[in-house]
Structure formats: structure tokens, C-alpha cells
Coordinates of N, CA, C and O in Angstrom, one line a residue:
X1 N -3.6 0.0 9.2 CA -3.7 -0.5 7.8 C -5.1 -1.1 7.2 O -5.9 -0.8 8.1
X2 N -5.0 -1.1 5.9 CA -6.4 -1.2 5.3 C -7.1 -1.9 5.5 O -6.4 -3.2 5.5
X3 N -8.1 -1.7 5.3 CA -8.9 -3.0 5.6 C -9.1 -3.9 4.7 O -9.0 -3.7 3.1
X4 N -9.3 -5.6 4.8 CA -9.5 -6.2 3.6 C -11.2 -6.3 3.0 O -11.5 -6.5 3.7
X5 N -11.1 -6.1 1.9 CA -12.3 -6.2 1.3 C -13.0 -7.9 1.5 O -12.1 -8.9 1.5
X6 N -14.8 -8.1 1.7 CA -15.2 -9.2 2.0 C -14.5 -10.3 0.6 O -14.6 -11.6 1.2
X7 N -14.4 -9.7 -0.4 CA -14.4 -10.6 -1.4 C -13.2 -11.3 -1.5 O -12.5 -12.2 -1.6
X8 N -11.9 -10.3 -1.5 CA -10.6 -10.5 -0.8 C -10.7 -11.8 0.5 O -9.6 -12.7 0.2
X9 N -11.1 -11.6 1.6 CA -11.1 -12.2 2.5 C -11.5 -13.5 2.5 O -11.2 -14.7 2.8
X10 N -13.0 -13.9 1.3 CA -12.8 -14.9 1.6 C -12.4 -15.7 0.4 O -12.3 -17.1 0.3
X11 N -11.8 -15.1 -0.6 CA -10.8 -15.9 -1.4 C -9.4 -16.7 -0.2 O -9.1 -17.2 -0.7
X12 N -9.1 -15.4 0.5 CA -7.7 -15.8 1.7 C -8.8 -16.9 2.0 O -7.9 -18.4 2.2
X13 N -9.6 -17.0 2.9 CA -10.0 -18.2 3.3 C -10.8 -19.7 2.5 O -10.2 -20.7 2.6
X14 N -11.3 -19.2 1.4 CA -10.7 -20.4 0.5 C -8.9 -21.0 0.0 O -9.4 -22.3 -0.1
X15 N -9.0 -20.3 -0.1 CA -7.4 -20.6 -0.5 C -6.8 -21.7 0.6 O -6.0 -22.5 1.1
X16 N -7.2 -21.0 1.8 CA -6.3 -21.7 3.2 C -7.3 -22.8 3.5 O -6.7 -23.9 3.8
X17 N -8.4 -22.6 3.2 CA -9.3 -23.9 3.6 C -8.3 -25.2 2.4 O -8.4 -26.6 2.9
X18 N -8.4 -24.7 1.5 CA -7.6 -26.0 0.6 C -5.8 -26.1 0.5 O -5.6 -27.0 0.4
X19 N -5.7 -25.8 1.9 CA -4.3 -26.0 2.5 C -3.6 -25.6 1.2 O -2.4 -26.4 1.6
X20 N -3.1 -24.3 0.8 CA -2.6 -24.0 -0.3 C -1.3 -23.6 0.3 O -1.6 -22.4 1.5
X21 N -0.3 -23.3 0.0 CA 0.8 -22.9 0.8 C 0.6 -21.0 0.7 O 0.0 -20.6 0.0
X22 N 1.5 -20.4 2.1 CA 1.0 -19.4 2.0 C 1.9 -18.5 1.2 O 1.6 -17.5 0.6
X23 N 2.9 -18.7 0.0 CA 3.7 -17.9 -0.8 C 2.2 -18.1 -1.9 O 2.1 -17.6 -2.7
X24 N 1.7 -19.6 -2.2 CA 0.9 -19.6 -3.4 C -0.5 -18.6 -2.7 O -1.2 -17.9 -4.0
X25 N -0.9 -18.6 -1.6 CA -2.0 -17.6 -1.8 C -1.7 -16.2 -1.6 O -2.2 -15.4 -2.3
X26 N -0.3 -15.9 -1.1 CA 0.3 -14.2 -2.2 C -0.1 -14.0 -3.4 O -0.2 -13.0 -3.7
X27 N 0.5 -14.9 -3.8 CA 0.6 -14.8 -5.4 C -0.7 -15.1 -5.8 O -0.7 -13.7 -6.8
X28 N -1.7 -15.8 -5.6 CA -2.8 -15.8 -6.1 C -3.3 -14.6 -6.0 O -4.0 -13.7 -6.5
X29 N -3.8 -13.6 -4.9 CA -4.4 -12.6 -4.5 C -3.5 -11.9 -5.3 O -4.2 -10.6 -5.9
X30 N -2.2 -11.3 -5.0 CA -1.2 -10.9 -6.2 C -2.0 -10.3 -7.8 O -2.0 -9.5 -8.2
X31 N -2.4 -12.0 -8.2 CA -2.7 -11.5 -9.8 C -3.7 -11.6 -10.1 O -4.1 -10.7 -10.8
X32 N -4.8 -11.9 -8.8 CA -6.3 -11.3 -9.0 C -6.1 -9.7 -8.9 O -6.9 -8.9 -9.6
X33 N -5.6 -9.2 -7.8 CA -5.4 -7.7 -7.5 C -4.8 -6.6 -8.7 O -5.4 -6.2 -9.4
X34 N -4.1 -7.5 -9.5 CA -3.3 -6.8 -10.8 C -4.5 -7.0 -12.0 O -4.7 -5.7 -12.5
X35 N -4.7 -8.2 -11.8 CA -6.2 -8.3 -13.2 C -7.2 -6.8 -12.5 O -7.7 -6.5 -13.5
X36 N -7.5 -6.8 -11.3 CA -8.6 -6.0 -11.6 C -8.3 -4.6 -11.7 O -9.0 -3.9 -12.1
X37 N -6.5 -4.2 -10.6 CA -6.4 -2.8 -11.2 C -6.2 -2.3 -12.6 O -6.3 -1.0 -13.0
X38 N -5.7 -3.5 -13.5 CA -5.6 -3.2 -14.9 C -7.0 -2.7 -15.5 O -6.9 -2.0 -16.4
X39 N -8.0 -3.3 -15.2 CA -9.7 -2.7 -15.5 C -10.1 -1.9 -14.6 O -11.3 -1.0 -15.4
X40 N -9.4 -1.5 -13.9 CA -10.4 -0.6 -12.5 C -11.5 -0.4 -12.4 O -12.4 0.3 -12.0
X41 N -11.9 -2.0 -11.4 CA -12.9 -2.5 -11.2 C -12.9 -3.9 -10.4 O -12.1 -4.3 -11.1
X42 N -14.1 -4.2 -9.5 CA -13.5 -5.4 -8.9 C -14.0 -6.7 -9.7 O -14.3 -6.8 -10.5
X43 N -12.8 -7.6 -9.4 CA -12.7 -8.4 -10.2 C -14.4 -9.3 -10.5 O -14.1 -10.0 -11.2
X44 N -14.9 -9.4 -9.8 CA -16.5 -10.4 -10.1 C -17.3 -9.2 -10.8 O -18.0 -10.1 -11.5
X45 N -16.8 -8.2 -11.3 CA -17.4 -7.7 -12.2 C -16.8 -7.6 -13.6 O -17.3 -6.8 -14.5
X46 N -15.9 -8.1 -13.6 CA -15.1 -8.6 -14.8 C -15.7 -9.9 -15.1 O -15.9 -11.1 -14.5
X47 N -15.3 -10.6 -16.7 CA -16.1 -11.8 -17.2 C -14.7 -12.5 -18.2 O -13.2 -12.1 -18.2
X48 N -14.9 -13.3 -18.7 CA -14.1 -13.8 -19.8 C -13.4 -13.4 -21.0 O -12.1 -12.8 -21.0
X49 N -14.0 -12.0 -21.3 CA -13.8 -11.4 -22.3 C -12.5 -10.5 -21.8 O -11.3 -9.9 -22.2
X50 N -12.9 -10.0 -20.4 CA -11.7 -9.0 -19.4 C -10.2 -9.9 -19.5 O -9.4 -9.5 -19.4
X51 N -10.7 -11.4 -18.9 CA -9.5 -12.2 -18.8 C -9.1 -12.4 -20.1 O -7.6 -12.2 -20.2
X52 N -9.4 -12.7 -21.4 CA -9.2 -12.9 -22.4 C -8.0 -11.6 -23.0 O -6.8 -11.2 -23.0
X53 N -8.4 -10.9 -22.6 CA -8.1 -9.0 -22.7 C -6.4 -9.2 -22.0 O -5.7 -8.8 -23.0
X54 N -7.1 -9.5 -20.8 CA -5.5 -9.1 -20.2 C -4.6 -10.1 -20.2 O -3.5 -9.8 -20.0
X55 N -4.8 -11.7 -20.5 CA -3.7 -12.6 -21.4 C -3.4 -11.9 -22.5 O -2.0 -12.0 -22.4
X56 N -3.7 -11.5 -23.1 CA -3.4 -11.0 -24.3 C -2.1 -10.0 -24.0 O -1.3 -10.0 -24.8
X57 N -2.9 -9.1 -22.9 CA -2.0 -7.8 -22.5 C -0.5 -8.6 -22.0 O 0.3 -7.8 -22.1
X58 N -0.6 -9.4 -21.1 CA 0.2 -10.0 -20.5 C 1.4 -10.9 -22.0 O 2.7 -10.6 -21.7
X59 N 1.0 -11.2 -22.5 CA 1.6 -11.7 -23.8 C 2.4 -10.9 -24.1 O 3.7 -10.9 -25.1
X60 N 1.9 -9.5 -24.6 CA 1.8 -8.3 -25.5 C 3.6 -8.1 -24.7 O 4.3 -7.3 -25.1
X61 N 3.1 -8.0 -23.6 CA 4.6 -6.7 -22.8 C 5.4 -8.5 -22.2 O 6.7 -8.2 -21.6
X62 N 5.4 -9.7 -23.1 CA 6.0 -10.7 -22.8 C 6.7 -11.1 -21.7 O 7.9 -11.3 -21.5
X63 N 5.7 -11.5 -20.5 CA 6.0 -12.0 -19.5 C 6.3 -13.7 -19.6 O 6.4 -13.9 -20.7
X64 N 6.7 -14.1 -18.1 CA 7.6 -15.2 -18.9 C 6.2 -16.0 -18.6 O 5.1 -15.6 -18.2
X65 N 6.1 -17.4 -19.0 CA 5.4 -18.5 -19.1 C 5.1 -18.5 -17.7 O 3.5 -19.4 -17.7
X66 N 5.6 -18.9 -16.7 CA 5.6 -19.4 -15.6 C 4.8 -18.3 -14.8 O 3.7 -18.6 -14.6
X67 N 4.7 -17.0 -14.8 CA 4.0 -16.1 -14.4 C 2.5 -15.8 -15.1 O 2.3 -15.3 -14.7
X68 N 2.9 -15.9 -16.6 CA 1.4 -16.3 -17.0 C 0.3 -17.0 -16.9 O -0.6 -17.2 -16.7
X69 N 1.4 -18.3 -16.5 CA 0.2 -19.6 -16.2 C 0.0 -19.7 -14.9 O -1.2 -19.8 -14.2
X70 N 1.1 -18.7 -13.6 CA 0.6 -18.3 -12.6 C -1.0 -17.2 -12.5 O -1.6 -18.0 -11.8
X71 N -1.0 -16.2 -13.0 CA -1.9 -15.8 -13.4 C -3.2 -16.6 -13.7 O -4.3 -16.3 -13.3
X72 N -2.9 -17.4 -14.7 CA -3.7 -18.3 -15.0 C -4.6 -18.8 -14.0 O -6.0 -19.1 -13.6
X73 N -3.8 -19.9 -13.4 CA -3.7 -20.9 -11.9 C -5.0 -19.7 -11.0 O -5.6 -20.4 -10.6
X74 N -4.7 -18.6 -11.0 CA -5.0 -17.5 -9.8 C -6.9 -17.0 -10.0 O -7.4 -17.2 -9.4
X75 N -6.7 -17.0 -11.5 CA -8.0 -16.4 -12.3 C -9.2 -17.7 -11.9 O -10.3 -17.6 -11.8
X76 N -8.6 -19.1 -12.5 CA -9.4 -19.7 -12.2 C -9.4 -20.2 -11.2 O -10.9 -20.3 -10.9
X77 N -9.0 -20.1 -10.2 CA -9.1 -20.6 -8.9 C -10.2 -19.3 -8.3 O -11.7 -19.9 -7.6
X78 N -10.2 -18.2 -8.7 CA -10.8 -16.8 -8.1 C -12.4 -17.1 -8.9 O -13.5 -17.4 -7.5
X79 N -12.6 -17.2 -10.1 CA -13.8 -17.5 -10.7 C -14.3 -18.8 -10.3 O -15.6 -18.8 -9.9
X80 N -13.2 -19.9 -10.3 CA -13.9 -21.2 -9.9 C -14.7 -21.3 -8.4 O -15.5 -22.2 -8.2
X81 N -13.8 -21.0 -7.7 CA -14.0 -21.4 -6.2 C -14.6 -20.1 -5.7 O -15.5 -20.8 -4.7
X82 N -13.5 -19.1 -5.7 CA -14.6 -18.1 -4.7 C -16.0 -17.7 -5.7 O -16.6 -17.3 -4.8
X83 N -16.0 -17.4 -6.1 CA -17.2 -17.0 -7.4 C -18.2 -18.3 -7.3 O -19.6 -17.8 -7.3
X84 N -17.9 -19.3 -7.5 CA -18.5 -20.4 -7.9 C -18.8 -20.5 -9.3 O -20.1 -21.2 -9.6
X85 N -18.7 -19.7 -9.9 CA -18.6 -19.7 -11.4 C -17.9 -20.9 -12.1 O -17.0 -20.5 -12.7
X86 N -18.7 -21.9 -12.4 CA -18.1 -23.3 -13.6 C -17.7 -23.1 -14.0 O -17.5 -23.8 -15.4
X87 N -18.6 -21.6 -15.3 CA -18.9 -21.6 -16.7 C -17.4 -21.0 -17.2 O -16.9 -21.3 -18.2
X88 N -16.5 -20.2 -16.3 CA -15.3 -19.5 -16.8 C -14.3 -20.1 -16.8 O -13.2 -20.4 -17.7
X89 N -13.9 -20.9 -15.7 CA -13.2 -21.4 -15.1 C -11.9 -22.3 -16.5 O -11.1 -22.1 -16.9
X90 N -13.7 -23.3 -17.1 CA -12.7 -24.0 -18.4 C -12.4 -23.5 -19.4 O -11.5 -23.8 -20.4
X91 N -12.8 -22.0 -19.9 CA -12.3 -21.5 -21.0 C -11.6 -20.3 -20.6 O -11.0 -20.0 -21.6
X92 N -10.6 -20.2 -19.5 CA -9.7 -20.0 -19.5 C -8.4 -20.5 -19.9 O -8.1 -21.7 -18.7
X93 N -7.6 -20.7 -21.1 CA -6.5 -21.2 -21.5 C -5.4 -21.1 -20.6 O -5.1 -19.6 -20.5
X94 N -4.4 -22.3 -20.7 CA -3.4 -22.0 -20.1 C -2.3 -21.7 -21.1 O -2.6 -22.2 -22.6
X95 N -1.0 -21.0 -21.2 CA -0.4 -21.2 -22.2 C 0.5 -22.5 -22.3 O 0.9 -22.7 -21.2
X96 N 0.8 -22.7 -23.8 CA 1.5 -23.9 -23.7 C 3.1 -24.0 -23.0 O 4.0 -22.6 -23.2
X97 N 3.3 -24.7 -22.7 CA 4.7 -25.1 -22.3 C 6.0 -24.6 -23.6 O 5.6 -25.4 -24.6
X98 N 6.4 -23.7 -23.2 CA 7.8 -23.1 -24.4 C 9.5 -24.4 -24.6 O 9.2 -25.1 -23.7
X99 N 8.9 -24.4 -25.7 CA 10.1 -25.5 -26.1 C 11.4 -25.1 -26.0 O 11.9 -24.3 -26.2
X100 N 12.2 -26.4 -25.5 CA 13.6 -26.1 -25.6 C 14.0 -25.8 -26.8 O 13.7 -27.3 -27.7
X101 N 15.2 -25.6 -27.5 CA 15.9 -25.7 -28.1 C 17.3 -26.4 -27.9 O 17.9 -26.1 -27.3
X102 N 17.0 -27.8 -28.6 CA 18.2 -28.9 -28.0 C 19.5 -28.7 -29.3 O 20.5 -29.4 -28.6
X103 N 19.1 -27.8 -30.6 CA 20.1 -28.0 -31.6 C 21.1 -26.3 -31.3 O 21.9 -26.5 -31.7
X104 N 20.5 -25.6 -29.9 CA 21.1 -24.5 -29.9 C 22.2 -24.4 -29.1 O 22.0 -25.2 -28.2

């Protein structure tokens, strides 16, 4: 079994301390890992411009509104709680709720 990086372990501990469900924990870790793999660098070496570029990439791939906002939640948690960077989470924008077409 592969060894867990100290950064991932810290994030898992932060998620557990806040009593988030195991499914939410798996989802957040998954989204941060995908973000990191996209740039080929550890997520703590990436900043706001990379987050913004990743969001644009996801929108371009037409991912669902729910998946996009789950990614935003994961990145806001990672930067705000795990890394303690209070400057970044506020700048990571959520996607607007899709409008439903009542006349369709």
C-alpha cells in the first residue's frame, strides 16, 4: 500500500476533526488530488491563479454544477483549513445555481 503524504494526512485529520462524513472526506481528498495532478505539482505549491485556471478547465469540460461546487468546497477547505491561508478561500468563487426552465 502506498504511503500517504503528510499533507494528505493532515487534510484527512482536519476533515475528521470537523466531523465531516466519510463520503465527504473521500470526495474532498479526491478533488484536491485531481487538482494537483492536473498541474503536476503538490497542491500547496499552487495558488489562486491555478485554482482559477482549473475552474475554467472544468467549466470547459462542462462538468455538472454539483461537481464544480464540490471541487470549490474541497479547495476552499484545503486552502483555508489545512493550509491556514485565510486570503485564498474567499476568492474561490462558487458556480451559480443553474436556473430551471419552468416553461420547458
